[in-house]
Coordinates of C-alpha atoms in Angstrom, one line a residue:
Chain A
M1 CA 118.7 140.6 -9.3
K2 CA 118.6 141.3 -5.6
V3 CA 122.0 141.8 -4.7
P4 CA 122.8 144.5 -7.3
V5 CA 119.8 146.6 -6.3
N6 CA 120.9 146.5 -2.8
L7 CA 124.5 147.5 -3.7
E8 CA 123.6 150.1 -5.8
I9 CA 121.6 151.6 -2.9
A10 CA 124.5 151.1 -0.7
K11 CA 126.8 152.7 -3.4
V12 CA 124.6 156.0 -3.6
H13 CA 124.6 156.1 0.4
L14 CA 128.3 155.9 0.3
L15 CA 128.8 158.3 -2.3
T16 CA 126.5 160.9 -1.0
R17 CA 128.5 161.3 2.2
K18 CA 131.9 160.9 0.8
R19 CA 133.9 162.7 3.6
Q20 CA 132.1 160.3 6.2
T21 CA 133.1 157.4 4.2
V22 CA 136.6 158.4 3.4
V23 CA 137.0 159.0 7.3
A24 CA 136.0 155.5 8.1
M25 CA 138.2 154.1 5.3
L26 CA 141.3 156.0 6.4
G27 CA 140.7 154.4 9.9
V28 CA 140.9 150.8 8.5
T29 CA 143.6 151.8 6.0
F30 CA 146.1 153.1 8.7
G31 CA 145.3 150.3 10.9
I32 CA 146.4 147.9 8.4
A33 CA 149.2 149.7 7.1
M34 CA 150.7 149.8 10.7
F35 CA 150.1 146.0 11.0
I36 CA 151.8 145.4 7.8
L37 CA 154.7 147.9 8.7
M38 CA 155.1 146.5 12.3
I39 CA 154.8 143.0 11.1
S40 CA 157.1 143.2 8.3
F41 CA 159.7 145.0 10.6
M42 CA 159.3 142.7 13.7
K43 CA 159.6 139.5 11.5
G44 CA 162.6 141.4 9.5
V45 CA 164.3 142.0 13.3
N46 CA 163.3 138.1 14.1
Q47 CA 165.0 137.1 11.0
V48 CA 168.1 139.2 11.4
L49 CA 168.6 137.9 15.0
S50 CA 168.0 134.4 13.9
D51 CA 170.3 134.7 11.0
I52 CA 173.0 136.1 13.5
M53 CA 172.5 133.3 16.2
L54 CA 172.4 130.6 13.6
S55 CA 175.5 131.9 11.8
V56 CA 177.4 130.4 14.8
T57 CA 175.0 127.8 15.6
P58 CA 175.2 124.6 13.9
D59 CA 172.2 122.6 13.1
I60 CA 173.6 119.7 15.5
H61 CA 176.2 119.7 17.9
I62 CA 177.4 116.4 19.5
Y63 CA 179.6 116.5 22.5
N64 CA 180.7 114.6 25.6
D65 CA 178.4 115.9 28.2
F66 CA 180.3 114.2 31.3
E67 CA 178.3 112.7 34.0
T68 CA 180.3 111.9 36.8
D69 CA 179.8 108.4 38.1
Y70 CA 180.5 107.9 41.9
S71 CA 179.2 104.3 42.1
S72 CA 182.8 103.2 42.7
S73 CA 184.7 105.3 45.2
L74 CA 188.1 105.0 46.6
T75 CA 186.5 105.1 50.1
S76 CA 186.1 101.5 49.8
R77 CA 189.8 101.0 49.9
Y78 CA 190.0 102.6 53.1
F79 CA 186.8 101.6 55.0
G80 CA 186.0 98.3 53.1
T81 CA 182.4 97.3 51.9
K82 CA 180.3 96.0 54.7
P83 CA 176.6 95.9 53.5
S84 CA 175.5 97.2 57.0
Q85 CA 177.8 100.3 56.7
W86 CA 177.1 103.7 55.1
I87 CA 179.8 105.9 53.6
I88 CA 178.8 109.3 53.4
V89 CA 181.4 111.6 51.1
R90 CA 180.7 115.2 51.0
H91 CA 182.0 117.0 48.0
P92 CA 183.3 114.2 46.0
R93 CA 185.9 114.7 43.1
P94 CA 186.4 112.7 40.1
K95 CA 189.8 111.2 39.6
Q96 CA 189.8 111.6 35.8
I97 CA 187.3 112.5 33.2
N98 CA 187.9 112.1 29.3
L99 CA 186.3 115.1 27.7
N100 CA 186.9 113.7 24.0
L101 CA 184.5 111.5 21.9
R102 CA 186.1 108.0 21.6
N103 CA 186.4 106.8 18.0
A104 CA 185.8 110.3 16.8
P105 CA 187.0 109.9 13.3
G106 CA 184.8 106.7 12.9
I107 CA 181.8 108.6 14.1
V108 CA 182.6 111.5 11.6
A109 CA 183.0 109.3 8.9
N110 CA 179.9 107.4 9.7
I111 CA 178.1 110.7 9.9
R112 CA 179.2 111.8 6.5
E113 CA 177.5 108.9 4.9
N114 CA 174.4 110.1 6.1
K115 CA 172.2 111.4 3.0
E116 CA 170.6 114.3 4.9
V117 CA 174.0 115.7 6.2
V118 CA 175.9 118.6 4.3
A119 CA 179.0 119.1 6.2
V120 CA 180.5 117.5 9.5
S121 CA 183.1 119.5 11.5
P122 CA 185.0 118.0 14.2
L123 CA 186.3 120.3 16.7
V124 CA 189.0 120.4 19.5
S125 CA 188.2 123.5 21.7
M126 CA 190.4 124.6 24.5
Q127 CA 190.5 128.1 26.7
I128 CA 194.0 129.7 25.7
L129 CA 195.5 133.0 26.7
F130 CA 197.2 135.6 24.7
N131 CA 199.7 138.0 26.3
Y132 CA 199.7 141.4 25.5
G133 CA 202.0 143.0 27.7
P134 CA 201.2 142.4 31.1
V135 CA 197.5 141.7 30.2
Q136 CA 196.3 138.5 29.6
L137 CA 193.4 137.8 27.1
G138 CA 191.4 134.9 27.4
V139 CA 190.0 133.2 24.2
V140 CA 188.5 130.2 23.1
A141 CA 190.6 128.5 20.5
D142 CA 188.8 126.2 18.0
G143 CA 191.0 123.7 16.3
V144 CA 189.0 122.6 13.1
D145 CA 189.0 121.4 9.8
I146 CA 188.8 124.7 8.3
R147 CA 187.1 123.7 5.1
E148 CA 184.4 121.9 6.8
E149 CA 183.8 125.0 9.1
D150 CA 183.7 127.1 6.2
L151 CA 180.7 125.0 4.8
L152 CA 179.0 125.4 8.3
F153 CA 179.5 128.9 8.9
D154 CA 180.6 130.4 5.7
L155 CA 183.8 131.8 7.0
S156 CA 184.8 133.0 3.7
G157 CA 182.0 135.3 3.5
K158 CA 183.1 137.1 6.9
M159 CA 187.0 137.5 6.3
N160 CA 188.1 141.2 6.4
S161 CA 191.6 139.9 5.3
G162 CA 193.3 136.6 4.3
R163 CA 191.4 133.4 3.5
P164 CA 190.4 130.5 5.6
E165 CA 192.3 128.0 3.7
N166 CA 195.7 129.8 4.8
L167 CA 195.3 127.5 7.8
L168 CA 196.2 124.5 5.6
T169 CA 199.0 125.9 3.9
T170 CA 201.0 127.8 6.7
E171 CA 202.1 125.8 9.8
N172 CA 200.7 126.8 12.9
G173 CA 198.6 129.6 11.2
I174 CA 195.5 131.4 13.2
L175 CA 192.6 133.3 12.3
L176 CA 191.5 136.1 14.7
G177 CA 188.3 138.0 15.1
N178 CA 188.8 141.7 14.2
K179 CA 188.3 142.7 17.8
L180 CA 190.7 140.4 19.1
A181 CA 193.1 141.4 16.5
G182 CA 192.7 145.2 17.3
K183 CA 193.3 144.5 21.0
L184 CA 196.5 142.5 20.3
Q185 CA 197.2 145.1 17.8
V186 CA 198.3 142.5 15.2
T187 CA 197.3 142.3 11.5
S188 CA 197.7 139.2 8.9
G189 CA 201.2 138.2 9.0
D190 CA 202.0 138.9 12.5
M191 CA 203.0 136.5 15.2
V192 CA 201.2 135.9 18.3
T193 CA 201.7 133.5 21.3
A194 CA 199.3 131.3 22.8
T195 CA 199.5 129.8 26.4
A196 CA 197.3 126.6 27.3
P197 CA 195.9 126.0 30.5
S198 CA 198.8 123.4 31.2
G199 CA 201.3 126.0 30.6
A200 CA 202.4 124.8 27.0
R201 CA 203.2 127.5 24.8
M202 CA 202.9 128.0 21.1
R203 CA 203.5 130.8 18.6
F204 CA 200.9 131.1 15.7
K205 CA 201.1 133.1 12.7
V206 CA 198.1 135.5 11.9
V207 CA 196.7 134.3 8.5
G208 CA 193.3 136.0 8.4
I209 CA 191.0 138.5 10.2
Y210 CA 187.2 138.0 10.2
Q211 CA 184.1 139.8 11.3
F212 CA 181.0 137.9 12.5
G213 CA 179.2 141.0 14.1
M214 CA 179.1 139.4 17.5
A215 CA 181.3 140.0 20.4
L216 CA 181.3 136.3 21.0
M217 CA 183.0 135.4 17.9
D218 CA 185.0 138.5 16.9
E219 CA 186.6 139.1 20.5
Y220 CA 187.0 136.0 22.3
K221 CA 187.4 133.4 19.7
A222 CA 190.2 132.2 17.4
Y223 CA 190.6 129.5 14.7
V224 CA 193.4 127.2 14.2
S225 CA 193.9 123.9 12.5
L226 CA 193.1 120.5 14.2
S227 CA 196.5 119.4 14.3
S228 CA 197.9 122.5 15.9
M229 CA 195.1 122.0 18.7
Q230 CA 196.0 118.7 19.4
Q231 CA 199.7 119.5 19.6
L232 CA 199.2 122.4 21.9
L233 CA 197.3 120.1 24.1
G234 CA 199.7 117.2 23.7
R235 CA 197.2 115.0 22.4
N236 CA 196.9 112.7 19.6
R237 CA 195.4 113.0 16.2
D238 CA 192.3 111.2 16.9
Y239 CA 191.4 113.5 20.0
I240 CA 188.2 115.2 19.1
T241 CA 186.0 117.0 21.8
D242 CA 182.8 118.0 19.7
I243 CA 181.2 117.3 16.1
R244 CA 179.2 120.1 14.4
I245 CA 176.8 119.2 11.7
K246 CA 175.1 121.0 9.1
L247 CA 171.6 119.5 7.5
K248 CA 170.2 120.0 4.4
D249 CA 167.0 120.6 5.9
Q250 CA 167.1 122.5 9.2
N251 CA 163.9 121.6 10.4
R252 CA 165.1 118.0 10.6
A253 CA 167.7 118.9 13.3
K254 CA 165.6 118.0 16.2
S255 CA 164.8 114.3 15.1
M256 CA 168.3 113.8 13.7
A257 CA 169.9 115.2 17.0
E258 CA 168.1 112.3 18.8
L259 CA 169.0 109.6 16.2
F260 CA 172.7 110.5 16.6
S261 CA 172.5 110.9 20.3
R262 CA 171.2 107.4 20.6
K263 CA 173.4 105.9 17.9
Y264 CA 176.6 107.3 19.3
G265 CA 175.9 107.6 23.0
Y266 CA 177.0 111.2 23.2
K267 CA 174.6 114.1 23.9
A268 CA 173.3 116.2 20.7
D269 CA 171.7 119.3 20.7
D270 CA 169.8 120.8 17.7
W271 CA 169.9 124.5 17.0
D272 CA 166.3 125.0 18.2
T273 CA 167.2 123.9 21.8
V274 CA 170.3 126.0 22.0
N275 CA 168.4 129.1 21.0
A276 CA 165.5 128.8 23.2
S277 CA 165.9 132.4 24.2
L278 CA 165.7 133.6 20.9
K279 CA 162.5 131.9 20.4
A280 CA 161.3 133.7 23.4
G281 CA 162.2 137.1 21.8
N282 CA 160.3 136.2 18.7
I283 CA 157.1 135.4 20.5
I284 CA 157.5 138.6 22.6
R285 CA 157.9 140.8 19.4
D286 CA 155.1 139.1 17.2
T287 CA 152.7 139.3 20.4
L288 CA 153.2 142.8 20.6
T289 CA 152.8 143.5 16.9
Y290 CA 149.4 141.6 17.2
V291 CA 148.3 143.5 20.3
V292 CA 149.0 146.8 18.7
S293 CA 147.6 146.2 15.3
F294 CA 144.6 144.5 17.1
T295 CA 144.1 147.7 19.1
M296 CA 144.5 150.0 15.9
L297 CA 142.0 147.8 13.9
L298 CA 139.8 148.0 17.1
V299 CA 139.7 151.6 17.0
A300 CA 139.0 151.8 13.2
G301 CA 136.0 149.2 14.0
F302 CA 134.5 151.7 16.7
G303 CA 134.8 154.6 14.0
I304 CA 132.9 152.3 11.7
Y305 CA 130.3 151.3 14.1
N306 CA 129.7 154.8 15.1
I307 CA 129.4 156.2 11.5
M308 CA 127.2 153.4 10.7
N309 CA 125.0 153.9 13.6
M310 CA 124.8 157.9 12.7
V311 CA 123.9 156.9 9.3
I312 CA 121.1 154.6 10.0
T313 CA 119.8 157.0 12.6
G314 CA 119.4 159.5 9.7
K315 CA 117.9 157.2 7.4
L316 CA 115.2 155.8 9.5
K317 CA 112.8 157.4 6.9
D318 CA 114.2 155.9 4.0
I319 CA 114.4 152.4 5.7
A320 CA 110.8 152.6 6.2
I321 CA 110.2 153.3 2.7
L322 CA 112.1 150.6 1.3
K323 CA 110.3 148.2 3.7
A324 CA 106.9 149.6 2.6
Q325 CA 108.0 149.0 -0.9
G326 CA 109.0 145.6 -0.6
F327 CA 112.5 145.5 0.7
A328 CA 112.8 142.6 3.3
K329 CA 114.8 142.4 6.4
K330 CA 117.8 140.7 4.4
D331 CA 117.9 143.4 2.1
I332 CA 118.0 146.1 4.6
I333 CA 120.9 144.1 6.3
Q334 CA 122.6 143.6 2.9
I335 CA 122.3 147.4 2.1
F336 CA 124.0 148.6 5.2
L337 CA 126.4 145.7 5.8
S338 CA 127.7 145.9 2.3
Q339 CA 128.5 149.7 2.9
S340 CA 130.4 148.6 5.9
L341 CA 132.3 145.8 3.9
I342 CA 133.0 148.3 0.9
I343 CA 134.5 150.5 3.5
G344 CA 136.5 147.6 4.9
I345 CA 137.6 146.4 1.6
I346 CA 138.6 149.6 -0.1
G347 CA 140.0 150.9 3.1
G348 CA 142.0 147.5 3.5
L349 CA 143.4 147.3 0.1
A350 CA 144.5 150.9 0.6
G351 CA 146.1 149.8 4.0
L352 CA 147.9 147.1 2.2
L353 CA 149.4 149.4 -0.3
L354 CA 150.2 151.7 2.0
G355 CA 151.9 149.2 4.3
F356 CA 153.8 148.0 1.7
I357 CA 155.0 151.2 0.6
L358 CA 156.1 152.1 4.0
S359 CA 157.8 148.9 4.7
Y360 CA 159.7 149.1 1.4
A361 CA 160.7 152.8 2.4
L362 CA 161.8 151.6 5.9
S363 CA 163.7 148.6 4.0
K364 CA 165.8 151.4 2.2
V365 CA 166.7 153.6 5.3
P366 CA 170.5 152.9 6.2
F367 CA 170.7 151.4 9.7
P368 CA 172.8 153.4 12.1
T369 CA 176.2 152.1 11.7
D370 CA 178.0 150.3 14.6
D371 CA 181.2 148.2 15.0
W372 CA 179.0 145.1 15.7
M373 CA 176.2 145.4 13.3
V374 CA 176.8 143.7 9.9
I375 CA 173.3 145.0 8.3
K376 CA 173.3 148.0 6.3
F377 CA 169.4 148.8 6.2
F378 CA 166.4 148.2 8.6
P379 CA 165.5 144.6 8.4
V380 CA 162.1 144.3 6.8
T381 CA 160.6 140.9 5.4
F382 CA 157.9 141.0 2.8
D383 CA 155.6 137.9 3.3
I384 CA 152.4 137.5 1.3
R385 CA 150.8 135.9 4.3
H386 CA 151.1 138.8 6.4
Y387 CA 149.3 140.8 3.6
L388 CA 146.6 138.0 3.7
F389 CA 146.1 138.1 7.1
G390 CA 146.1 141.8 7.1
A391 CA 143.4 141.9 4.4
G392 CA 141.4 139.1 6.3
F393 CA 141.6 140.9 9.6
G394 CA 140.5 144.3 8.3
V395 CA 137.3 142.7 6.6
L396 CA 136.5 140.8 9.7
T397 CA 136.9 144.0 11.9
T398 CA 134.5 146.1 9.5
L399 CA 132.0 143.1 9.2
L400 CA 131.7 142.8 13.0
A401 CA 131.4 146.7 13.1
G402 CA 128.7 146.9 10.6
W403 CA 126.8 143.8 12.1
T404 CA 125.0 145.5 14.6
P405 CA 123.9 148.6 13.1
S406 CA 122.7 146.6 10.3
L407 CA 120.5 144.5 12.2
K408 CA 119.2 147.2 14.0
A409 CA 118.2 148.9 10.7
S410 CA 116.5 145.7 9.5
K411 CA 114.4 145.7 12.7
I412 CA 112.9 149.0 12.2
D413 CA 109.1 149.1 12.4
P414 CA 108.1 150.9 9.2
V415 CA 104.4 151.9 10.5
A416 CA 106.0 153.6 13.3
I417 CA 107.9 156.1 11.2
L418 CA 105.3 156.3 8.4
R419 CA 102.9 157.6 10.8
G420 CA 104.9 160.6 11.5
Chain B
M1 CA 80.2 144.0 -6.8
S2 CA 82.8 142.6 -9.3
Q3 CA 85.5 140.0 -8.4
E4 CA 86.7 140.6 -4.7
I5 CA 90.3 141.7 -4.4
L6 CA 90.6 142.1 -0.8
R7 CA 88.7 140.9 2.3
A8 CA 89.2 142.0 5.7
E9 CA 87.5 140.1 8.7
K10 CA 87.1 141.2 12.2
L11 CA 90.0 143.3 12.3
I12 CA 90.8 144.1 16.3
K13 CA 93.9 146.1 17.2
F14 CA 94.9 147.5 20.3
F15 CA 97.5 150.2 21.2
Y16 CA 99.3 149.6 24.3
D17 CA 101.2 153.0 24.8
P18 CA 100.6 155.0 26.9
E19 CA 97.7 152.7 28.1
K20 CA 95.5 149.9 26.3
F21 CA 93.2 151.3 23.9
K22 CA 91.2 149.6 21.1
V23 CA 92.0 151.3 17.9
L24 CA 90.0 149.1 15.6
D25 CA 87.0 147.2 16.8
N26 CA 85.9 144.3 14.8
I27 CA 86.2 145.7 11.3
S28 CA 85.1 143.7 8.3
L29 CA 85.5 145.2 4.8
S30 CA 85.5 143.9 1.2
V31 CA 87.0 145.6 -1.9
G32 CA 86.3 144.8 -5.5
K33 CA 88.3 145.0 -8.4
G34 CA 88.5 148.4 -9.8
E35 CA 87.0 150.0 -6.8
F36 CA 87.8 153.4 -5.6
I37 CA 87.4 153.6 -1.8
A38 CA 87.9 156.6 0.4
I39 CA 88.2 156.2 4.2
M40 CA 87.1 159.1 6.1
G41 CA 86.8 159.9 9.8
K42 CA 88.4 162.3 12.4
S43 CA 92.0 162.0 13.5
G44 CA 92.3 159.3 15.7
C45 CA 89.4 157.2 14.5
G46 CA 91.8 154.4 13.3
K47 CA 91.3 155.2 9.6
S48 CA 95.3 155.3 9.0
T49 CA 95.9 152.2 11.2
L50 CA 93.2 150.3 9.3
L51 CA 95.2 151.2 6.2
Y52 CA 98.4 149.7 7.3
L53 CA 96.7 146.7 8.3
L54 CA 95.2 146.1 5.2
S55 CA 98.7 147.0 3.6
T56 CA 100.6 144.0 5.5
L57 CA 103.0 146.9 6.9
D58 CA 101.3 146.1 10.5
T59 CA 101.2 142.5 11.5
I60 CA 100.0 142.7 15.0
Y61 CA 96.1 142.5 15.0
E62 CA 93.3 139.8 15.3
G63 CA 91.3 138.9 12.5
S64 CA 92.2 138.3 9.0
V65 CA 93.2 140.0 5.8
N66 CA 93.0 138.3 2.3
I67 CA 94.4 140.0 -0.9
I68 CA 93.7 138.6 -4.2
G69 CA 93.0 135.3 -2.6
T70 CA 96.0 135.1 -0.5
K71 CA 95.8 135.1 3.2
V72 CA 98.4 137.6 4.4
T73 CA 97.8 137.3 8.0
G74 CA 100.4 135.3 9.5
L75 CA 102.9 135.3 6.6
S76 CA 106.5 135.9 7.4
E77 CA 108.0 139.4 7.3
D78 CA 110.1 138.3 4.3
K79 CA 107.3 136.8 2.3
L80 CA 105.1 140.1 3.1
A81 CA 108.0 142.3 1.7
R82 CA 107.7 140.5 -1.4
F83 CA 104.0 140.4 -1.5
R84 CA 103.7 144.3 -1.0
N85 CA 106.7 144.8 -3.6
E86 CA 104.5 142.7 -6.1
H87 CA 100.9 143.7 -5.5
I88 CA 100.7 147.0 -3.4
G89 CA 101.5 150.4 -4.5
F90 CA 102.0 153.0 -1.7
V91 CA 101.5 156.8 -1.6
F92 CA 102.2 158.3 1.7
Q93 CA 101.2 161.6 3.2
F94 CA 105.0 163.0 3.3
H95 CA 105.7 162.1 -0.1
F96 CA 108.7 160.0 1.3
L97 CA 111.0 159.7 -1.7
L98 CA 115.0 158.7 -1.2
P99 CA 116.5 162.2 -1.0
E100 CA 119.9 160.9 -2.4
F101 CA 118.4 159.3 -5.8
T102 CA 117.3 161.0 -8.7
T103 CA 113.4 161.1 -9.6
L104 CA 113.9 158.3 -12.0
E105 CA 116.0 156.1 -9.7
N106 CA 113.2 156.6 -6.8
V107 CA 110.6 155.3 -9.4
M108 CA 112.6 152.3 -10.6
L109 CA 113.8 150.8 -7.4
P110 CA 110.9 149.0 -6.4
A111 CA 110.7 147.4 -10.1
L112 CA 114.5 146.6 -9.7
K113 CA 113.8 145.0 -6.6
L114 CA 111.1 142.7 -8.0
G115 CA 113.7 142.0 -10.8
R116 CA 111.0 140.8 -13.2
L117 CA 112.4 143.1 -15.9
D118 CA 115.9 143.9 -17.0
K119 CA 117.2 147.5 -16.1
L120 CA 116.6 148.9 -19.3
A121 CA 113.2 148.1 -19.7
I122 CA 112.5 149.2 -16.2
Q123 CA 113.9 152.5 -17.2
T124 CA 111.8 152.8 -20.0
L125 CA 108.7 151.9 -18.0
A126 CA 109.9 154.5 -15.2
M127 CA 109.9 157.3 -17.7
E128 CA 106.7 156.3 -19.2
K129 CA 105.1 156.5 -15.6
L130 CA 107.0 159.8 -15.1
R131 CA 105.4 161.2 -18.4
Q132 CA 102.1 160.0 -17.0
M133 CA 102.6 162.4 -14.1
E134 CA 103.9 165.1 -16.2
M135 CA 107.2 164.6 -14.4
D136 CA 109.5 163.3 -17.0
Q137 CA 111.4 166.7 -17.5
Y138 CA 112.8 166.1 -13.7
A139 CA 113.9 162.5 -14.2
S140 CA 117.4 163.1 -13.6
K141 CA 117.0 165.5 -10.9
L142 CA 117.7 164.6 -7.5
S143 CA 114.5 164.0 -5.6
G144 CA 115.4 165.9 -2.9
K145 CA 115.6 169.1 -4.9
L146 CA 111.7 168.8 -5.9
S147 CA 108.8 170.7 -4.4
G148 CA 106.2 168.8 -2.3
G149 CA 103.5 168.5 -5.0
Q150 CA 106.2 167.2 -7.5
Q151 CA 107.5 164.8 -5.0
Q152 CA 104.0 163.6 -4.7
R153 CA 103.5 162.9 -8.4
V154 CA 106.8 161.0 -8.4
A155 CA 105.7 159.0 -5.4
I156 CA 102.6 158.0 -7.4
A157 CA 104.6 157.0 -10.4
R158 CA 106.7 155.1 -7.8
A159 CA 103.6 153.2 -6.5
L160 CA 102.3 152.3 -10.1
I161 CA 105.8 151.1 -11.4
N162 CA 105.2 147.3 -10.7
N163 CA 101.5 147.3 -12.0
P164 CA 100.1 146.9 -8.5
D165 CA 97.0 145.0 -7.7
I166 CA 95.9 147.7 -5.1
I167 CA 97.0 151.2 -4.8
M168 CA 96.9 152.5 -1.0
A169 CA 97.4 156.0 -0.2
D170 CA 97.6 157.7 3.2
E171 CA 96.3 161.3 3.1
P172 CA 98.1 161.9 -0.4
T173 CA 96.9 165.5 -0.3
G174 CA 97.3 166.0 3.2
N175 CA 100.4 168.2 3.1
L176 CA 99.9 169.8 -0.2
D177 CA 98.5 173.3 -1.5
S178 CA 95.2 173.6 -3.2
S179 CA 96.7 173.5 -6.7
N180 CA 98.8 170.5 -6.1
T181 CA 95.7 168.9 -4.5
A182 CA 93.7 169.3 -7.6
K183 CA 96.7 167.9 -9.7
V184 CA 96.8 164.7 -7.5
L185 CA 93.1 164.5 -7.1
D186 CA 93.1 164.6 -10.9
I187 CA 95.6 161.9 -11.2
F188 CA 93.7 159.7 -8.8
K189 CA 90.6 159.9 -10.9
Q190 CA 92.3 159.1 -13.9
L191 CA 93.9 156.0 -12.1
A192 CA 90.4 155.0 -11.1
K193 CA 89.0 155.5 -14.6
A194 CA 91.8 153.4 -15.7
G195 CA 90.6 150.2 -13.7
N196 CA 93.0 150.6 -10.8
T197 CA 91.8 149.5 -7.3
I198 CA 92.3 152.1 -4.8
I199 CA 92.2 152.8 -1.1
V200 CA 92.6 156.0 -0.1
V201 CA 92.8 157.6 3.7
T202 CA 91.8 161.2 3.4
H203 CA 90.3 164.0 5.3
D204 CA 89.6 165.9 2.2
R205 CA 85.6 165.8 1.6
D206 CA 85.8 166.8 -2.0
F207 CA 88.6 164.2 -2.7
A208 CA 86.4 161.6 -1.1
N209 CA 83.5 162.4 -3.2
E210 CA 85.4 161.2 -6.1
A211 CA 85.7 157.9 -4.7
D212 CA 82.9 155.0 -5.7
R213 CA 82.4 154.3 -2.1
I214 CA 83.0 156.4 1.2
I215 CA 83.9 154.4 4.4
E216 CA 83.3 156.8 7.4
M217 CA 84.9 155.7 10.6
S218 CA 84.6 156.6 14.3
D219 CA 86.3 155.3 17.4
G220 CA 87.6 152.1 15.6
K221 CA 84.2 151.4 14.0
I222 CA 82.8 151.6 10.4
M223 CA 79.8 154.0 10.7
T224 CA 78.3 154.2 7.1
L225 CA 78.9 152.8 3.7
S226 CA 77.9 155.1 1.1
G227 CA 78.3 155.6 -2.6
T228 CA 77.6 153.1 -5.5

């Protein structure tokens, strides 16, 4: 029975000073609404940036990270090898380094057997030049198995014209980014000439234009078939420099990368390691959100603290009466703390609703269009966890704000007040 | 004397502000069931202080207080609160109702706190007590809107709601005009006749003359015990 009486008193107190109550609630409401809006937007931004980065980053990338081995040197041929003699070579140069992965087709076949792997895309990559009049445009040409590449990066969904499979049906076909195609003033069906660093030249037929929304991909990259690339480099059909892998579960990338690295003896990077800077950006945005929201709720909390203090100062007599009639310390604390909590809960719920409405509205605002941007609206995520956190945070703030004034109220000496 | 309901032994109390001062000096007192006692004396003689000690609101003193066989001296604050709620009804000089609540709610609160009856029963009981005070027509009015005399009658109804063993009143007529004083005095007479134990601190000689016993106080000491 005790709690309902105390709650009833709290209710009457709140209702008799409606304006104060509403103002206190609005403080919490705006604090939490801003938190929801900011966190939803920031997480949305994080998501978009991650998606863009991950759209061109494989889960695992295996490549030959050459380490130059100078343990044997030509110097011995000229100076001989005597234990008493030191030979110091400044700026040594390697004689020959192979960048390819030995037995690449075997490795690819082996990885394909792994149940956690969705797609394996072998790659031969090379810097090539396109001539546009007197200007030479440097581009990284990727020789790929286009069907696997499509599985990795969803090329089909990013084509402005043509289809990725055209590479298979056309001899010496090439896919260009839309920016690069624009610079070269070519469209599907036109011919372009590529020059390899070795001086070898090859003519390609443009069979498709794609757009990723990233300069790296759209302006400085081109796709050709594996065999065209091997041919341009003058290498055999087993010449593969990189293997890219897509996993069923992206979060397994780190351990799988270690596994592959040990198994095949080549360097294997997972997406997380490659995109460390992205992670830093996410952390900074998250921190910003929490700091701003915390500040706003702190201000709301001080508002409640102030109002509760005022209320209690104005109610010294009432508290004395209640105590004289048998309301104990804990009853007084309950009466005033529950007022603070009710403000927090109602204000908080209103804040969650307002936050949801604002973030929903923001998610419908068109994003300023840009050649690079592939998003149409402001990115906003809707995550129930943010709402739960916001609610918990709001209630905690009001609880803390109401605690000291309530405790003060419970310690009032009724005799001092009743004597007048 | 009939069954003893309150016994105070060797009560000593000091005030420390602005300087150490003995307010109550070795006061012993016994009250029987159904007695109507008036405590009189000049301002500052310690009569209100004594009442607050007896009522368990003030806990800092030497000596001991027993009420209905329970030693209340030294009980925890929460236990005392419960004890007051159950056994003591209060009437103050400045009526002291909660202004945001209706007359009826003010009367109901101590019973709701006690929680012995359900809300409906308490409401009926509160209405009955208000009728006794001829205040039932104001039941749904906010108590802040009542006149001083009306508020005091509501306060008496509130003091009675839990059927207390002792009713304590601190200058219940001290702030009222003569017609309201007469009404309140009348109510106290009726209460005494109905067998309630009453301890009243008052300045009013007419009021005190209605009591079974008058305790005169001076300088923190009991001077005379008069009456039946």
